[in-house]
Amino acid sequence: MKPQSKTLHKFILSGGGTGGHIYPAIAIADEIKNRLPNADILFVGAKDKMEMEKVPKSGYPIKGLWISGIQRSNMLGNLSFPFKLLSSVYNAKKIIKKFKPTATIGTGGFASGPIMWAAAQSGIPVLVQEQNSYPGITNKLLKNKAFAFCTAYDGMDNYFPSNRIHLTGNPIRNNLFNDLPEQSEAKKAFNLNPNKPVILSVGGSLGSRTLNNAWKNGINKVVSEDVQLIWQTGKLDFEQIKNNQELQKENIHITDFIYDMRKAYAAADVIISRAGAMAISELCLIGKPTILVPFPFAAEDHQTKNAENLVAHMAAKMITDKEAPEDLVNESIALIKDEERQKILSENILKMAKPNATKDIVDILFTQLNID
């Protein structure tokens, strides 16, 4: 075992607005602390956003900047943006000057822009972790500032310098997806028949109205085909769906939130999901046949681009949000009855998994900083 470095290293991590930016940053911070227990880590996020709650719960301090993203649907809402940007850059420079980080790591979102820019201007090494197949504005603006861009998809040399791109995958909590429970037992945990196929539909914590409406309209088709469904509705539609007696069927498990995703993934024969970057990274590790329904209003329509990348590798099927009300139920049932197609999708999506992403990202960081 190598002796612990005596140098006190400090790291700023920044990314926020959504869990897809926050949780990769936390995973990287955990890996740094695992290797350098004495490392000093500070998060920087946006005031009043979810990172201000999630990061402290993970055991790290965080400072908030007065910053928000550009509102494409409400241009009047952008009138304060120049003032927010100036305030955030000013305060980011103060944070850099006081904290004196060894390096900064950004995982995307508008929150990371000012602090990453201020770090680069101060000569602090900058590493960018980009989750999506189409980078957001913040990360694209850093293309000439960062020493490394750790990506989850190939073809990113359209946006970043090719000699600084590392195809690492997205950092996620791998231990949650290793050694899944036995499938029949997992099905029983959801009060389902262990001998019948199961579709798992997940739409995120708030849920997907598109997915919910498709299942509501097609529930009788699911039942008639003797297929079972674990239906995660999200919070917004749950009460209305729960109180609809016509949707309460013996082989349909309805829940607003799934707390034990290991069991849900284990129970599934086919998975239906939105196409967020972190969801896809998890699905690649799970290796189950998947149908992706991209959320069409995600920034830069990046979910569609994420899904198209998997489709190009024959690693998933894609149904557009517009097609879903008509096609999702039929396509899901067709896939669950086509074992050969399931086998192809499962094999190909597993090939895209990057189980060592977090370790590889920190390896790149430490190599740059000459940390053993």
Short mmCIF file of N, CA, C and O in Angstrom, two decimals, residues 198-322:
data_model
loop_
_atom_site.label_atom_id
_atom_site.label_comp_id
_atom_site.label_asym_id
_atom_site.label_seq_id
_atom_site.Cartn_x
_atom_site.Cartn_y
_atom_site.Cartn_z
N VAL A 198 -42.40 -9.25 -16.95
CA VAL A 198 -42.63 -7.96 -16.30
C VAL A 198 -42.03 -6.83 -17.13
O VAL A 198 -40.86 -6.90 -17.54
N ILE A 199 -42.83 -5.79 -17.35
CA ILE A 199 -42.35 -4.52 -17.91
C ILE A 199 -42.15 -3.56 -16.75
O ILE A 199 -43.03 -3.40 -15.91
N LEU A 200 -41.00 -2.91 -16.70
CA LEU A 200 -40.73 -1.86 -15.71
C LEU A 200 -40.76 -0.52 -16.43
O LEU A 200 -40.00 -0.30 -17.37
N SER A 201 -41.65 0.37 -16.00
CA SER A 201 -41.75 1.70 -16.59
C SER A 201 -41.37 2.74 -15.56
O SER A 201 -42.01 2.86 -14.51
N VAL A 202 -40.30 3.50 -15.84
CA VAL A 202 -39.82 4.52 -14.91
C VAL A 202 -39.79 5.88 -15.60
O VAL A 202 -39.27 6.02 -16.70
N GLY A 203 -40.35 6.87 -14.92
CA GLY A 203 -40.42 8.20 -15.51
C GLY A 203 -39.79 9.29 -14.68
O GLY A 203 -40.07 10.46 -14.87
N GLY A 204 -38.96 8.92 -13.71
CA GLY A 204 -38.31 9.92 -12.87
C GLY A 204 -39.15 10.25 -11.66
O GLY A 204 -40.29 9.81 -11.53
N SER A 205 -38.59 11.05 -10.74
CA SER A 205 -39.25 11.32 -9.46
C SER A 205 -40.57 12.06 -9.64
O SER A 205 -41.54 11.80 -8.93
N LEU A 206 -40.62 12.98 -10.58
CA LEU A 206 -41.88 13.68 -10.85
C LEU A 206 -42.79 12.87 -11.75
O LEU A 206 -44.00 13.06 -11.75
N GLY A 207 -42.18 11.97 -12.52
CA GLY A 207 -42.96 11.12 -13.41
C GLY A 207 -43.01 11.68 -14.82
O GLY A 207 -42.62 12.82 -15.09
N SER A 208 -43.52 10.87 -15.73
CA SER A 208 -43.68 11.27 -17.12
C SER A 208 -45.15 11.15 -17.49
O SER A 208 -45.72 10.07 -17.49
N ARG A 209 -45.78 12.28 -17.78
CA ARG A 209 -47.20 12.26 -18.16
C ARG A 209 -47.40 11.47 -19.45
O ARG A 209 -48.41 10.80 -19.62
N THR A 210 -46.42 11.54 -20.34
CA THR A 210 -46.52 10.77 -21.59
C THR A 210 -46.60 9.28 -21.32
O THR A 210 -47.47 8.58 -21.84
N LEU A 211 -45.69 8.77 -20.48
CA LEU A 211 -45.70 7.35 -20.14
C LEU A 211 -46.97 7.00 -19.38
O LEU A 211 -47.61 5.97 -19.65
N ASN A 212 -47.35 7.83 -18.43
CA ASN A 212 -48.55 7.55 -17.64
C ASN A 212 -49.80 7.47 -18.51
O ASN A 212 -50.63 6.57 -18.34
N ASN A 213 -49.94 8.40 -19.44
CA ASN A 213 -51.13 8.38 -20.30
C ASN A 213 -51.14 7.15 -21.21
O ASN A 213 -52.20 6.57 -21.48
N ALA A 214 -49.95 6.74 -21.67
CA ALA A 214 -49.88 5.55 -22.52
C ALA A 214 -50.34 4.31 -21.77
O ALA A 214 -51.12 3.50 -22.29
N TRP A 215 -49.89 4.16 -20.52
CA TRP A 215 -50.30 2.99 -19.73
C TRP A 215 -51.77 3.06 -19.34
O TRP A 215 -52.47 2.03 -19.33
N LYS A 216 -52.26 4.25 -19.04
CA LYS A 216 -53.68 4.39 -18.70
C LYS A 216 -54.55 3.93 -19.88
O LYS A 216 -55.54 3.21 -19.69
N ASN A 217 -54.17 4.36 -21.07
CA ASN A 217 -54.97 4.02 -22.25
C ASN A 217 -54.81 2.56 -22.67
O ASN A 217 -55.70 2.00 -23.31
N GLY A 218 -53.66 1.95 -22.32
CA GLY A 218 -53.40 0.60 -22.80
C GLY A 218 -53.43 -0.47 -21.74
O GLY A 218 -52.99 -1.60 -21.99
N ILE A 219 -53.96 -0.14 -20.56
CA ILE A 219 -53.86 -1.09 -19.44
C ILE A 219 -54.59 -2.39 -19.72
O ILE A 219 -54.13 -3.48 -19.34
N ASN A 220 -55.72 -2.31 -20.41
CA ASN A 220 -56.47 -3.54 -20.72
C ASN A 220 -55.71 -4.42 -21.69
O ASN A 220 -55.79 -5.65 -21.62
N LYS A 221 -54.96 -3.82 -22.59
CA LYS A 221 -54.12 -4.57 -23.53
C LYS A 221 -53.03 -5.32 -22.78
O LYS A 221 -52.74 -6.49 -23.06
N VAL A 222 -52.41 -4.65 -21.80
CA VAL A 222 -51.37 -5.29 -20.98
C VAL A 222 -51.94 -6.51 -20.27
O VAL A 222 -51.35 -7.60 -20.28
N VAL A 223 -53.11 -6.34 -19.66
CA VAL A 223 -53.73 -7.43 -18.91
C VAL A 223 -54.12 -8.58 -19.83
O VAL A 223 -53.89 -9.76 -19.51
N SER A 224 -54.69 -8.26 -20.99
CA SER A 224 -55.15 -9.32 -21.91
C SER A 224 -54.01 -10.13 -22.47
O SER A 224 -54.18 -11.30 -22.84
N GLU A 225 -52.82 -9.54 -22.53
CA GLU A 225 -51.65 -10.25 -23.06
C GLU A 225 -50.92 -11.02 -21.96
O GLU A 225 -49.86 -11.59 -22.20
N ASP A 226 -51.46 -11.00 -20.75
CA ASP A 226 -50.89 -11.72 -19.62
C ASP A 226 -49.47 -11.24 -19.29
O ASP A 226 -48.59 -12.02 -18.94
N VAL A 227 -49.28 -9.93 -19.44
CA VAL A 227 -48.01 -9.28 -19.13
C VAL A 227 -48.19 -8.47 -17.85
O VAL A 227 -49.26 -7.91 -17.60
N GLN A 228 -47.16 -8.40 -17.03
CA GLN A 228 -47.21 -7.65 -15.78
C GLN A 228 -46.46 -6.32 -15.92
O GLN A 228 -45.57 -6.19 -16.77
N LEU A 229 -46.82 -5.37 -15.08
CA LEU A 229 -46.25 -4.02 -15.19
C LEU A 229 -45.92 -3.47 -13.82
O LEU A 229 -46.77 -3.45 -12.92
N ILE A 230 -44.66 -3.03 -13.64
CA ILE A 230 -44.28 -2.21 -12.50
C ILE A 230 -44.29 -0.77 -13.02
O ILE A 230 -43.45 -0.39 -13.83
N TRP A 231 -45.24 0.00 -12.55
CA TRP A 231 -45.54 1.32 -13.11
C TRP A 231 -45.19 2.39 -12.09
O TRP A 231 -45.90 2.60 -11.13
N GLN A 232 -44.05 3.05 -12.31
CA GLN A 232 -43.64 4.14 -11.45
C GLN A 232 -44.21 5.43 -12.05
O GLN A 232 -43.76 5.90 -13.10
N THR A 233 -45.20 5.99 -11.38
CA THR A 233 -45.95 7.11 -11.94
C THR A 233 -45.30 8.46 -11.72
O THR A 233 -45.58 9.42 -12.46
N GLY A 234 -44.45 8.58 -10.67
CA GLY A 234 -44.01 9.88 -10.23
C GLY A 234 -45.06 10.51 -9.34
O GLY A 234 -46.18 10.01 -9.20
N LYS A 235 -44.71 11.64 -8.73
CA LYS A 235 -45.59 12.25 -7.73
C LYS A 235 -46.80 12.96 -8.34
O LYS A 235 -47.88 12.98 -7.76
N LEU A 236 -46.62 13.56 -9.52
CA LEU A 236 -47.65 14.45 -10.05
C LEU A 236 -48.96 13.74 -10.36
O LEU A 236 -50.04 14.28 -10.10
N ASP A 237 -48.89 12.55 -10.93
CA ASP A 237 -50.10 11.83 -11.36
C ASP A 237 -50.52 10.72 -10.41
O ASP A 237 -51.54 10.06 -10.65
N PHE A 238 -49.74 10.48 -9.36
CA PHE A 238 -49.95 9.26 -8.57
C PHE A 238 -51.34 9.18 -7.94
O PHE A 238 -52.02 8.15 -8.04
N GLU A 239 -51.79 10.24 -7.29
CA GLU A 239 -53.08 10.19 -6.60
C GLU A 239 -54.22 9.92 -7.57
O GLU A 239 -55.12 9.13 -7.30
N GLN A 240 -54.17 10.57 -8.70
CA GLN A 240 -55.23 10.38 -9.71
C GLN A 240 -55.23 8.96 -10.25
O GLN A 240 -56.29 8.35 -10.42
N ILE A 241 -54.05 8.40 -10.47
CA ILE A 241 -53.96 7.03 -10.98
C ILE A 241 -54.35 6.03 -9.90
O ILE A 241 -55.09 5.07 -10.14
N LYS A 242 -53.87 6.25 -8.68
CA LYS A 242 -54.17 5.34 -7.57
C LYS A 242 -55.67 5.26 -7.30
O LYS A 242 -56.20 4.21 -6.92
N ASN A 243 -56.37 6.38 -7.47
CA ASN A 243 -57.80 6.44 -7.16
C ASN A 243 -58.69 6.02 -8.32
O ASN A 243 -59.92 6.03 -8.20
N ASN A 244 -58.09 5.67 -9.45
CA ASN A 244 -58.85 5.20 -10.61
C ASN A 244 -59.00 3.68 -10.52
O ASN A 244 -58.05 2.93 -10.77
N GLN A 245 -60.18 3.22 -10.16
CA GLN A 245 -60.40 1.79 -9.93
C GLN A 245 -60.19 0.96 -11.18
O GLN A 245 -59.83 -0.22 -11.10
N GLU A 246 -60.38 1.53 -12.34
CA GLU A 246 -60.21 0.79 -13.59
C GLU A 246 -58.74 0.42 -13.84
O GLU A 246 -58.45 -0.46 -14.67
N LEU A 247 -57.82 1.09 -13.14
CA LEU A 247 -56.39 0.82 -13.33
C LEU A 247 -55.84 -0.15 -12.29
O LEU A 247 -54.68 -0.55 -12.38
N GLN A 248 -56.67 -0.52 -11.32
CA GLN A 248 -56.21 -1.41 -10.25
C GLN A 248 -56.39 -2.87 -10.70
O GLN A 248 -57.47 -3.44 -10.60
N LYS A 249 -55.34 -3.44 -11.24
CA LYS A 249 -55.37 -4.80 -11.78
C LYS A 249 -54.40 -5.69 -10.99
O LYS A 249 -53.40 -5.21 -10.44
N GLU A 250 -54.68 -6.98 -11.01
CA GLU A 250 -53.88 -7.91 -10.22
C GLU A 250 -52.42 -7.95 -10.64
O GLU A 250 -51.52 -8.10 -9.82
N ASN A 251 -52.15 -7.81 -11.93
CA ASN A 251 -50.77 -7.92 -12.42
C ASN A 251 -50.13 -6.56 -12.70
O ASN A 251 -49.16 -6.47 -13.44
N ILE A 252 -50.68 -5.50 -12.09
CA ILE A 252 -50.13 -4.15 -12.26
C ILE A 252 -49.74 -3.61 -10.90
O ILE A 252 -50.57 -3.47 -10.00
N HIS A 253 -48.44 -3.31 -10.72
CA HIS A 253 -47.95 -2.72 -9.46
C HIS A 253 -47.73 -1.23 -9.70
O HIS A 253 -46.86 -0.84 -10.49
N ILE A 254 -48.52 -0.40 -9.04
CA ILE A 254 -48.46 1.05 -9.23
C ILE A 254 -47.83 1.70 -8.00
O ILE A 254 -48.22 1.45 -6.87
N THR A 255 -46.83 2.57 -8.23
CA THR A 255 -46.16 3.26 -7.14
C THR A 255 -45.68 4.62 -7.63
O THR A 255 -45.37 4.78 -8.82
N ASP A 256 -45.63 5.60 -6.73
CA ASP A 256 -45.15 6.92 -7.14
C ASP A 256 -43.63 6.96 -7.23
O ASP A 256 -43.06 7.69 -8.04
N PHE A 257 -42.97 6.16 -6.37
CA PHE A 257 -41.51 6.18 -6.32
C PHE A 257 -41.00 4.79 -5.95
O PHE A 257 -41.61 4.10 -5.14
N ILE A 258 -39.92 4.37 -6.58
CA ILE A 258 -39.33 3.07 -6.29
C ILE A 258 -38.08 3.29 -5.43
O ILE A 258 -37.10 3.85 -5.90
N TYR A 259 -38.14 2.86 -4.19
CA TYR A 259 -37.02 3.08 -3.27
C TYR A 259 -35.92 2.02 -3.46
O TYR A 259 -34.75 2.29 -3.19
N ASP A 260 -36.30 0.83 -3.90
CA ASP A 260 -35.32 -0.23 -4.09
C ASP A 260 -35.21 -0.55 -5.59
O ASP A 260 -35.85 -1.46 -6.11
N MET A 261 -34.39 0.25 -6.28
CA MET A 261 -34.25 0.07 -7.72
C MET A 261 -33.55 -1.25 -8.06
O MET A 261 -33.74 -1.79 -9.15
N ARG A 262 -32.74 -1.77 -7.14
CA ARG A 262 -32.11 -3.06 -7.40
C ARG A 262 -33.17 -4.14 -7.65
O ARG A 262 -33.06 -4.92 -8.60
N LYS A 263 -34.19 -4.18 -6.81
CA LYS A 263 -35.24 -5.18 -6.98
C LYS A 263 -36.07 -4.92 -8.23
O LYS A 263 -36.47 -5.84 -8.92
N ALA A 264 -36.32 -3.64 -8.51
CA ALA A 264 -37.11 -3.30 -9.70
C ALA A 264 -36.38 -3.70 -10.98
O ALA A 264 -36.97 -4.30 -11.88
N TYR A 265 -35.09 -3.39 -11.05
CA TYR A 265 -34.30 -3.79 -12.22
C TYR A 265 -34.23 -5.32 -12.33
O TYR A 265 -34.29 -5.88 -13.43
N ALA A 266 -34.08 -5.98 -11.19
CA ALA A 266 -33.99 -7.44 -11.19
C ALA A 266 -35.29 -8.07 -11.67
O ALA A 266 -35.29 -9.08 -12.39
N ALA A 267 -36.42 -7.49 -11.27
CA ALA A 267 -37.73 -8.05 -11.64
C ALA A 267 -38.04 -7.87 -13.12
O ALA A 267 -38.79 -8.66 -13.71
N ALA A 268 -37.48 -6.85 -13.74
CA ALA A 268 -37.85 -6.48 -15.11
C ALA A 268 -37.34 -7.47 -16.15
O ALA A 268 -36.22 -7.96 -16.06
N ASP A 269 -38.18 -7.70 -17.14
CA ASP A 269 -37.74 -8.39 -18.36
C ASP A 269 -37.49 -7.37 -19.46
O ASP A 269 -36.61 -7.56 -20.30
N VAL A 270 -38.25 -6.29 -19.45
CA VAL A 270 -38.09 -5.17 -20.39
C VAL A 270 -38.26 -3.89 -19.60
O VAL A 270 -39.09 -3.81 -18.70
N ILE A 271 -37.45 -2.87 -19.93
CA ILE A 271 -37.50 -1.60 -19.22
C ILE A 271 -37.89 -0.47 -20.16
O ILE A 271 -37.37 -0.38 -21.28
N ILE A 272 -38.81 0.38 -19.70
CA ILE A 272 -39.21 1.59 -20.43
C ILE A 272 -38.71 2.78 -19.63
O ILE A 272 -38.96 2.87 -18.43
N SER A 273 -38.02 3.72 -20.28
CA SER A 273 -37.41 4.82 -19.54
C SER A 273 -37.28 6.05 -20.41
O SER A 273 -37.22 5.96 -21.64
N ARG A 274 -37.24 7.21 -19.75
CA ARG A 274 -36.76 8.41 -20.42
C ARG A 274 -35.28 8.22 -20.74
O ARG A 274 -34.68 7.21 -20.37
N ALA A 275 -34.67 9.20 -21.41
CA ALA A 275 -33.31 9.00 -21.92
C ALA A 275 -32.30 9.98 -21.35
O ALA A 275 -31.39 10.43 -22.04
N GLY A 276 -32.47 10.31 -20.05
CA GLY A 276 -31.45 11.12 -19.39
C GLY A 276 -30.13 10.38 -19.33
O GLY A 276 -30.09 9.15 -19.30
N ALA A 277 -29.05 11.13 -19.29
CA ALA A 277 -27.72 10.52 -19.37
C ALA A 277 -27.47 9.54 -18.25
O ALA A 277 -26.94 8.44 -18.47
N MET A 278 -27.85 9.90 -17.02
CA MET A 278 -27.55 9.02 -15.90
C MET A 278 -28.44 7.78 -15.92
O MET A 278 -28.01 6.68 -15.55
N ALA A 279 -29.69 7.95 -16.35
CA ALA A 279 -30.57 6.78 -16.50
C ALA A 279 -29.98 5.80 -17.49
O ALA A 279 -29.95 4.59 -17.25
N ILE A 280 -29.48 6.30 -18.61
CA ILE A 280 -28.89 5.43 -19.62
C ILE A 280 -27.64 4.74 -19.09
O ILE A 280 -27.42 3.55 -19.35
N SER A 281 -26.83 5.45 -18.33
CA SER A 281 -25.63 4.83 -17.76
C SER A 281 -26.00 3.67 -16.85
O SER A 281 -25.34 2.63 -16.86
N GLU A 282 -27.05 3.84 -16.06
CA GLU A 282 -27.52 2.75 -15.21
C GLU A 282 -28.03 1.59 -16.06
O GLU A 282 -27.72 0.42 -15.79
N LEU A 283 -28.81 1.90 -17.08
CA LEU A 283 -29.39 0.86 -17.92
C LEU A 283 -28.32 0.04 -18.64
O LEU A 283 -28.49 -1.16 -18.85
N CYS A 284 -27.22 0.70 -19.00
CA CYS A 284 -26.12 -0.03 -19.65
C CYS A 284 -25.51 -1.05 -18.69
O CYS A 284 -25.11 -2.14 -19.10
N LEU A 285 -25.43 -0.69 -17.41
CA LEU A 285 -24.89 -1.62 -16.42
C LEU A 285 -25.86 -2.77 -16.14
O LEU A 285 -25.45 -3.90 -15.92
N ILE A 286 -27.16 -2.46 -16.15
CA ILE A 286 -28.18 -3.49 -15.89
C ILE A 286 -28.25 -4.50 -17.02
O ILE A 286 -28.38 -5.70 -16.81
N GLY A 287 -28.18 -4.00 -18.26
CA GLY A 287 -28.15 -4.90 -19.42
C GLY A 287 -29.48 -5.53 -19.78
O GLY A 287 -29.50 -6.58 -20.42
N LYS A 288 -30.59 -4.90 -19.41
CA LYS A 288 -31.90 -5.42 -19.78
C LYS A 288 -32.36 -4.76 -21.09
O LYS A 288 -32.02 -3.60 -21.37
N PRO A 289 -33.15 -5.47 -21.92
CA PRO A 289 -33.69 -4.86 -23.14
C PRO A 289 -34.53 -3.64 -22.79
O PRO A 289 -35.35 -3.69 -21.87
N THR A 290 -34.31 -2.56 -23.52
CA THR A 290 -34.84 -1.26 -23.13
C THR A 290 -35.50 -0.53 -24.29
O THR A 290 -35.00 -0.57 -25.41
N ILE A 291 -36.61 0.16 -23.98
CA ILE A 291 -37.22 1.10 -24.91
C ILE A 291 -37.10 2.49 -24.29
O ILE A 291 -37.52 2.71 -23.16
N LEU A 292 -36.50 3.42 -25.02
CA LEU A 292 -36.30 4.78 -24.54
C LEU A 292 -37.33 5.71 -25.17
O LEU A 292 -37.59 5.65 -26.37
N VAL A 293 -37.90 6.58 -24.32
CA VAL A 293 -38.84 7.60 -24.78
C VAL A 293 -38.27 8.95 -24.36
O VAL A 293 -38.52 9.42 -23.25
N PRO A 294 -37.47 9.59 -25.21
CA PRO A 294 -36.79 10.83 -24.81
C PRO A 294 -37.78 11.95 -24.48
O PRO A 294 -38.80 12.11 -25.15
N PHE A 295 -37.44 12.71 -23.44
CA PHE A 295 -38.21 13.90 -23.10
C PHE A 295 -37.85 14.98 -24.12
O PHE A 295 -36.69 15.42 -24.18
N PRO A 296 -38.80 15.45 -24.93
CA PRO A 296 -38.45 16.30 -26.08
C PRO A 296 -38.08 17.73 -25.71
O PRO A 296 -37.54 18.46 -26.55
N PHE A 297 -38.35 18.14 -24.46
CA PHE A 297 -38.10 19.52 -24.07
C PHE A 297 -36.84 19.67 -23.22
O PHE A 297 -36.60 20.73 -22.64
N ALA A 298 -36.03 18.61 -23.13
CA ALA A 298 -34.74 18.72 -22.44
C ALA A 298 -33.85 19.70 -23.21
O ALA A 298 -33.98 19.86 -24.43
N ALA A 299 -32.95 20.36 -22.49
CA ALA A 299 -32.07 21.35 -23.11
C ALA A 299 -31.35 20.77 -24.33
O ALA A 299 -30.80 19.68 -24.27
N GLU A 300 -31.40 21.52 -25.43
CA GLU A 300 -30.75 21.12 -26.68
C GLU A 300 -31.28 19.78 -27.20
O GLU A 300 -30.64 19.14 -28.04
N ASP A 301 -32.45 19.34 -26.70
CA ASP A 301 -33.02 18.03 -27.07
C ASP A 301 -31.99 16.91 -26.88
O ASP A 301 -31.91 15.97 -27.66
N HIS A 302 -31.19 17.01 -25.80
CA HIS A 302 -30.09 16.06 -25.62
C HIS A 302 -30.59 14.65 -25.35
O HIS A 302 -29.88 13.68 -25.65
N GLN A 303 -31.79 14.47 -24.79
CA GLN A 303 -32.27 13.11 -24.53
C GLN A 303 -32.49 12.34 -25.83
O GLN A 303 -32.19 11.15 -25.91
N THR A 304 -32.98 13.03 -26.85
CA THR A 304 -33.15 12.37 -28.15
C THR A 304 -31.80 11.94 -28.71
O THR A 304 -31.64 10.82 -29.21
N LYS A 305 -30.80 12.80 -28.58
CA LYS A 305 -29.47 12.47 -29.08
C LYS A 305 -28.86 11.32 -28.29
O LYS A 305 -28.18 10.45 -28.85
N ASN A 306 -29.10 11.29 -26.96
CA ASN A 306 -28.64 10.17 -26.15
C ASN A 306 -29.24 8.86 -26.64
O ASN A 306 -28.55 7.84 -26.80
N ALA A 307 -30.56 8.87 -26.87
CA ALA A 307 -31.26 7.66 -27.29
C ALA A 307 -30.81 7.22 -28.68
O ALA A 307 -30.61 6.02 -28.94
N GLU A 308 -30.63 8.18 -29.58
CA GLU A 308 -30.22 7.85 -30.95
C GLU A 308 -28.85 7.18 -30.96
O GLU A 308 -28.59 6.31 -31.80
N ASN A 309 -27.99 7.58 -30.02
CA ASN A 309 -26.68 6.94 -29.94
C ASN A 309 -26.81 5.46 -29.61
O ASN A 309 -26.13 4.62 -30.21
N LEU A 310 -27.69 5.10 -28.69
CA LEU A 310 -27.90 3.68 -28.37
C LEU A 310 -28.55 2.94 -29.51
O LEU A 310 -28.20 1.80 -29.82
N VAL A 311 -29.51 3.57 -30.16
CA VAL A 311 -30.18 2.94 -31.30
C VAL A 311 -29.17 2.64 -32.41
O VAL A 311 -29.22 1.58 -33.04
N ALA A 312 -28.23 3.56 -32.62
CA ALA A 312 -27.21 3.35 -33.66
C ALA A 312 -26.34 2.15 -33.36
O ALA A 312 -25.80 1.52 -34.28
N HIS A 313 -26.22 1.78 -32.09
CA HIS A 313 -25.44 0.60 -31.69
C HIS A 313 -26.34 -0.62 -31.48
O HIS A 313 -25.87 -1.63 -30.93
N MET A 314 -27.59 -0.52 -31.90
CA MET A 314 -28.56 -1.61 -31.72
C MET A 314 -28.62 -2.04 -30.25
O MET A 314 -28.72 -3.22 -29.93
N ALA A 315 -28.56 -1.03 -29.37
CA ALA A 315 -28.52 -1.29 -27.94
C ALA A 315 -29.83 -0.93 -27.24
O ALA A 315 -29.97 -1.17 -26.04
N ALA A 316 -30.76 -0.33 -27.96
CA ALA A 316 -32.06 0.03 -27.40
C ALA A 316 -33.00 0.36 -28.54
O ALA A 316 -32.56 0.65 -29.66
N LYS A 317 -34.29 0.33 -28.25
CA LYS A 317 -35.29 0.84 -29.17
C LYS A 317 -35.69 2.23 -28.71
O LYS A 317 -35.58 2.55 -27.53
N MET A 318 -36.14 3.06 -29.64
CA MET A 318 -36.58 4.40 -29.29
C MET A 318 -37.97 4.66 -29.85
O MET A 318 -38.26 4.31 -31.00
N ILE A 319 -38.81 5.24 -28.99
CA ILE A 319 -40.12 5.72 -29.42
C ILE A 319 -40.19 7.19 -29.05
O ILE A 319 -39.87 7.56 -27.91
N THR A 320 -40.57 8.04 -29.97
CA THR A 320 -40.61 9.47 -29.66
C THR A 320 -41.78 9.77 -28.73
O THR A 320 -42.73 8.99 -28.61
N ASP A 321 -41.68 10.90 -28.07
CA ASP A 321 -42.75 11.33 -27.16
C ASP A 321 -44.08 11.44 -27.91
O ASP A 321 -45.14 11.11 -27.37
N LYS A 322 -44.00 11.87 -29.15
CA LYS A 322 -45.22 12.03 -29.96
C LYS A 322 -45.82 10.68 -30.34
O LYS A 322 -47.04 10.52 -30.42
#
